mmCIF file of C-alpha atoms and ligand atoms in Angstrom:
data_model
loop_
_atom_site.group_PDB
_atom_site.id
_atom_site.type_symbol
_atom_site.label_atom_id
_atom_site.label_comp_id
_atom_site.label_asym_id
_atom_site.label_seq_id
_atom_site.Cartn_x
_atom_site.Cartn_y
_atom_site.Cartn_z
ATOM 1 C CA UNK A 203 -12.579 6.222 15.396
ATOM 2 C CA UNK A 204 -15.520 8.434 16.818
ATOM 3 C CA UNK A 205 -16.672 9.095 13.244
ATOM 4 C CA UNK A 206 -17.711 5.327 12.700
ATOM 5 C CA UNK A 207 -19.987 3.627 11.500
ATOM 6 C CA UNK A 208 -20.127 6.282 8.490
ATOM 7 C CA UNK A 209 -22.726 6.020 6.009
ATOM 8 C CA UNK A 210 -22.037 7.306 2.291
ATOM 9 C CA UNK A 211 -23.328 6.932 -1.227
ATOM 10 C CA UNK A 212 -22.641 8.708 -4.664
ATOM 11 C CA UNK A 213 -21.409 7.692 -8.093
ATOM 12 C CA UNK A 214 -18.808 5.824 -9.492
ATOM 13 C CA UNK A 215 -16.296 7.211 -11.305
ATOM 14 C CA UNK A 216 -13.098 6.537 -13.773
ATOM 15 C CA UNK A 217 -10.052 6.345 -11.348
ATOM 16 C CA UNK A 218 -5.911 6.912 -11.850
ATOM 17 C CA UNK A 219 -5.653 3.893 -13.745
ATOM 18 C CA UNK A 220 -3.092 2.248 -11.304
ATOM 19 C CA UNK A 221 -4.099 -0.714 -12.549
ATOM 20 C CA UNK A 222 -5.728 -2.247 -9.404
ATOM 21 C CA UNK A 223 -7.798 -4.486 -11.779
ATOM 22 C CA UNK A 224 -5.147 -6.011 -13.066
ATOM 23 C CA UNK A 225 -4.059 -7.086 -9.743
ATOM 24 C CA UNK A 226 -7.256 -8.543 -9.189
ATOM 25 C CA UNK A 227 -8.375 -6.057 -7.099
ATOM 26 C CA UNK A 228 -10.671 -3.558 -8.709
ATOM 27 C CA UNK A 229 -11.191 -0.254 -6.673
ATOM 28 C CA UNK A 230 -14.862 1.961 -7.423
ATOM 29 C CA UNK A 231 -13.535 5.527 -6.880
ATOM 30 C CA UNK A 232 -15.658 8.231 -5.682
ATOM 31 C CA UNK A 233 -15.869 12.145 -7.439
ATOM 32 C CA UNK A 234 -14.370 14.475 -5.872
ATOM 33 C CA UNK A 235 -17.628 16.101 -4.262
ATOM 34 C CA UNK A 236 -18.468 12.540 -2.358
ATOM 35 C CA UNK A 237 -14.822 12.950 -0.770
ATOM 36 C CA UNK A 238 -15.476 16.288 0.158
ATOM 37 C CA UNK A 239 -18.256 15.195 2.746
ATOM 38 C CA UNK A 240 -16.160 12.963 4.238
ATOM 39 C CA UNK A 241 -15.205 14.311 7.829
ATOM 40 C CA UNK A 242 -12.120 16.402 7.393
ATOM 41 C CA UNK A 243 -10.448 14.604 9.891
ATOM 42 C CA UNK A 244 -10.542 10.995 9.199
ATOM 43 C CA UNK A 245 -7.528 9.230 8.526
ATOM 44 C CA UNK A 246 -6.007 7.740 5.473
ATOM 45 C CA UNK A 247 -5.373 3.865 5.601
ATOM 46 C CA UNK A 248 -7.515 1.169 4.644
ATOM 47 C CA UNK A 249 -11.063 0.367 6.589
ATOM 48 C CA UNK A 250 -13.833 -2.322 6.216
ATOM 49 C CA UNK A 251 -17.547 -2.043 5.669
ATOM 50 C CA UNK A 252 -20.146 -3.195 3.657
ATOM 51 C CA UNK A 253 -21.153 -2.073 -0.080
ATOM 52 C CA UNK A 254 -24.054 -2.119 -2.735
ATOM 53 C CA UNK A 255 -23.943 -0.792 -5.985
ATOM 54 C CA UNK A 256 -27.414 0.496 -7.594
ATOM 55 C CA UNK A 257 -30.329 -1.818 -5.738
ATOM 56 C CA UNK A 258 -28.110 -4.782 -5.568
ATOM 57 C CA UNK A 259 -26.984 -6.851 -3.066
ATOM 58 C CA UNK A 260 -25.062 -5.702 0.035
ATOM 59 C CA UNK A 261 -21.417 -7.375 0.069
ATOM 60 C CA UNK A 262 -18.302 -6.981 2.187
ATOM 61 C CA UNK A 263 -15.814 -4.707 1.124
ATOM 62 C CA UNK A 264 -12.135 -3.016 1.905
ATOM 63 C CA UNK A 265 -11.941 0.528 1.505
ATOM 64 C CA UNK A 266 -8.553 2.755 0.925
ATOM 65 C CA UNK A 267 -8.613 6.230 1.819
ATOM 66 C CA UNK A 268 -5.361 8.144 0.558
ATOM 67 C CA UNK A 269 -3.845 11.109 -0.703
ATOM 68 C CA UNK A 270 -5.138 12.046 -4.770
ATOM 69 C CA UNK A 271 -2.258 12.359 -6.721
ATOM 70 C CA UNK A 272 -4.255 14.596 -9.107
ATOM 71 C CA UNK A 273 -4.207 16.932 -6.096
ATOM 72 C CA UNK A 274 -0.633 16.981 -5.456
ATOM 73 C CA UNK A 275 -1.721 14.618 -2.732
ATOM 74 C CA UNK A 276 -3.934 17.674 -1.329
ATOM 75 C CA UNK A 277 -7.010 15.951 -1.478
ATOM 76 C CA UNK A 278 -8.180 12.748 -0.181
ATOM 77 C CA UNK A 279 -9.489 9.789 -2.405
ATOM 78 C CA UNK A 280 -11.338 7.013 -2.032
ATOM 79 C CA UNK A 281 -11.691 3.747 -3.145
ATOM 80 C CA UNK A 282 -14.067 0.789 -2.621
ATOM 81 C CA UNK A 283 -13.401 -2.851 -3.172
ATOM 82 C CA UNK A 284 -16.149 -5.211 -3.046
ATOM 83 C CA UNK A 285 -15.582 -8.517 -2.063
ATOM 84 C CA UNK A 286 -17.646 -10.054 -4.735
ATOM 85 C CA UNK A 287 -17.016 -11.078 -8.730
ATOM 86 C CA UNK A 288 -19.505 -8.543 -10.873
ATOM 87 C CA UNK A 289 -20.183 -9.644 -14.396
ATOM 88 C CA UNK A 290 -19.399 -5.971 -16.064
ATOM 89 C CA UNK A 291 -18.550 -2.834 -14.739
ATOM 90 C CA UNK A 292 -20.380 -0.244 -12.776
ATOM 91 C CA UNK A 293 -18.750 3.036 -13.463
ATOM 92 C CA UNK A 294 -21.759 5.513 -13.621
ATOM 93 C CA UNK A 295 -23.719 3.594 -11.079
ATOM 94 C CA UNK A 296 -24.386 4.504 -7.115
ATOM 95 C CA UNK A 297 -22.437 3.209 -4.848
ATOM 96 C CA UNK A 298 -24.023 3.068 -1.334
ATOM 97 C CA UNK A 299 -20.869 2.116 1.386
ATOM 98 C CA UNK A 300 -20.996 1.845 5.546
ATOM 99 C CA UNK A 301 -17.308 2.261 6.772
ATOM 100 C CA UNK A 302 -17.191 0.240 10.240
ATOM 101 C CA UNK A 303 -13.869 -0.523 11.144
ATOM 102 C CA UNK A 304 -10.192 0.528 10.879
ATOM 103 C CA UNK A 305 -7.781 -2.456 9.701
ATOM 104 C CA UNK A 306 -4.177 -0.144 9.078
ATOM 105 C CA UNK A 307 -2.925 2.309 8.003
ATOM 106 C CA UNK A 308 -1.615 3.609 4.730
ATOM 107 C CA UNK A 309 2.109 2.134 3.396
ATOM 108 C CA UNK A 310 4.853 2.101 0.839
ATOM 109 C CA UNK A 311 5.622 -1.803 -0.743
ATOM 110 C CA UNK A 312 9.067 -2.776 -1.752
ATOM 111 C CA UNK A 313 7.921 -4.764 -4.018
ATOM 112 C CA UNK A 314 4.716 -5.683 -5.663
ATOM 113 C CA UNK A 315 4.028 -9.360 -4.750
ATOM 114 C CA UNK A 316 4.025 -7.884 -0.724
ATOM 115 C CA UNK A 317 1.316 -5.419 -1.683
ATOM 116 C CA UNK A 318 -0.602 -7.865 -3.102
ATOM 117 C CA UNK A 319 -0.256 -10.000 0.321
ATOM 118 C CA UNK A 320 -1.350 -7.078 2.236
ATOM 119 C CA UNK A 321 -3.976 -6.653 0.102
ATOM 120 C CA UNK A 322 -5.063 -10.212 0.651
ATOM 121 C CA UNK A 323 -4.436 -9.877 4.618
ATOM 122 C CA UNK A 324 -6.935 -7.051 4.136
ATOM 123 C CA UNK A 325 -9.592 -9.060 2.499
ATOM 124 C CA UNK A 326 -9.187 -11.734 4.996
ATOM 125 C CA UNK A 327 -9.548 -9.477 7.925
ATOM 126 C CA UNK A 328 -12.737 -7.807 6.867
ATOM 127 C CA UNK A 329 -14.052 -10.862 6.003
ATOM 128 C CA UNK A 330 -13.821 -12.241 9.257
ATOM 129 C CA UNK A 331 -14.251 -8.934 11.060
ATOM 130 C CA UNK A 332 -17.585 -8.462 9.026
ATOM 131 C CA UNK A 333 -18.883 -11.737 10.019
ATOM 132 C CA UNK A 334 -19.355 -10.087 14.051
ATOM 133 C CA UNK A 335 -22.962 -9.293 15.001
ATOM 134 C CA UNK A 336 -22.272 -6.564 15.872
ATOM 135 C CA UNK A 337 -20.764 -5.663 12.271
ATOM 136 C CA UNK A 338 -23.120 -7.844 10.490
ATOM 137 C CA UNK A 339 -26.211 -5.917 12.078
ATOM 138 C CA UNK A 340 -25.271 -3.249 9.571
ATOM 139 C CA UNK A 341 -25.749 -4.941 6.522
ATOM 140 C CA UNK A 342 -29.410 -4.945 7.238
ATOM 141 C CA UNK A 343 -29.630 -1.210 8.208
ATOM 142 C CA UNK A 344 -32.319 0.906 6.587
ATOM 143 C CA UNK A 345 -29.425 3.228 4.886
ATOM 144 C CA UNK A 346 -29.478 -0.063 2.631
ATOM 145 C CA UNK A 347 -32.889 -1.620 2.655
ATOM 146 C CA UNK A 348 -35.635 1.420 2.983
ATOM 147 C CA UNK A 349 -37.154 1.805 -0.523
ATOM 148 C CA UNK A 350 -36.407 5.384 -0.557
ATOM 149 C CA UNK A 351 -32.738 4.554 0.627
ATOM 150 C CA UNK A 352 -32.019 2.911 -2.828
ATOM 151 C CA UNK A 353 -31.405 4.710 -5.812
HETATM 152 P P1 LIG B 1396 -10.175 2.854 -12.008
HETATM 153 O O1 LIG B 1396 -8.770 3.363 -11.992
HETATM 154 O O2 LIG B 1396 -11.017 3.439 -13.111
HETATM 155 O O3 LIG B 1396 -10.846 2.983 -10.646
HETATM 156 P P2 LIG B 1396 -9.878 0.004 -11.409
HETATM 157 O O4 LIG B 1396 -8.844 -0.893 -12.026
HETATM 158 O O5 LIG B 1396 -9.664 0.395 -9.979
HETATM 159 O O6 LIG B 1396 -10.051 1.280 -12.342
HETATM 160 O O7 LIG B 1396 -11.297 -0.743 -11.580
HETATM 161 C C1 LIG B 1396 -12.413 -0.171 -10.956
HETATM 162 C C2 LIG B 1396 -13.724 -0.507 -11.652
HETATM 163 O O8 LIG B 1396 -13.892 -1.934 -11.756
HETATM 164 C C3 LIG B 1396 -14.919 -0.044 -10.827
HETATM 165 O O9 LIG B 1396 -15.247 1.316 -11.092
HETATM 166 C C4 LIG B 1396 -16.035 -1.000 -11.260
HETATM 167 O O10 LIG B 1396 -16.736 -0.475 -12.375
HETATM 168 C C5 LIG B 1396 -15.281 -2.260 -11.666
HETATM 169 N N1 LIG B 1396 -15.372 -3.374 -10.702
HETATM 170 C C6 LIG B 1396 -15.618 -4.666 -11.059
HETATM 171 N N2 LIG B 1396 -15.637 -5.471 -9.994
HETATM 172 C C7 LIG B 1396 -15.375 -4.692 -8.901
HETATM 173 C C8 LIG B 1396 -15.268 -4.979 -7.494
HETATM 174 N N3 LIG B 1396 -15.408 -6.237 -7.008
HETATM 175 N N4 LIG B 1396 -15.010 -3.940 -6.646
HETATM 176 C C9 LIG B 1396 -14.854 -2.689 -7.148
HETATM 177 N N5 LIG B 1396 -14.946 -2.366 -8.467
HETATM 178 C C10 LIG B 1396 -15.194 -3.355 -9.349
HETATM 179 MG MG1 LIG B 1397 -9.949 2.342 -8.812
#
């Protein structure tokens, strides 16, 4: 995807409620003006990348990209999972993200216990895809380490 490695920060807001927590994996939505910048163009599915919230530490992550049912599926959303157990909450706080890689693209479940394993499959694929030099290089760009680059 030409558009890659994109680099994008902005804050964390309250999402749909679909109860991704509850299935044990949490998703750190965007506002609506951080989706806007996106490229127009890039496709909905689920990518890898790494993640930092406020001047913490940069961890791996799985990112969805998909259609806002607020929006009447209009509008694109997007979600951040972070590949790491936070004590509380971070709604409020900045989010910095680099999107790297594609893993698939978006689908419909029949049932919930093969979402979850997709999710998983996800997890396991960034996990390993992230630990590439050429993918782990990123982690210590300046977009996340520069003093001014933090928030
Ligand atoms: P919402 O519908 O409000 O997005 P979620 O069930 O998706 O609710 O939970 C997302 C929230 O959980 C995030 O905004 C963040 O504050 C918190 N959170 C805790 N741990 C994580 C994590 N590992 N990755 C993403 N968000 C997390
Ligand atoms: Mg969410």
């Amino acid at each position: 995807m030409r558009q890659l490695p994109f680099f994008c920060r902005g804050e964390v807001v309250k999402g749909f409620g679909r109860g991704s927590k509850e299935l044990g994996v949490p998703t750190a939505n965007f506002s609506e003006q951080v989706v806007e910048s996106f490229p127009s163009d890039i496709c909905t599915g689920i990518y890898y990348g790494w993640a930092c919230v406020g001047n913490g530490d940069v961890h791996k992550m799985v990112l969805s990209i998909g259609w806002n049912p607020f929006y009447k599926n209009t509008k694109k959303s997007v979600e951040t999972h972070i590949i790491h157990t936070f004590k509380e909450d971070f709604y409020g706080e900045i989010l910095s993200i680099a999107i790297i890689g594609y893993i698939r693209p978006e689908k419909n479940f029949d049932s919930l216990e093969a979402l979850i394993a997709a999710i998983q499959d996800d997890i396991e694929e960034a996990k390993r895809q992230l630990d590439l030099p050429e993918h782990l290089k990123i982690k210590e760009d300046n977009f996340f380490h520069l003093p001014g680059g933090k928030i």
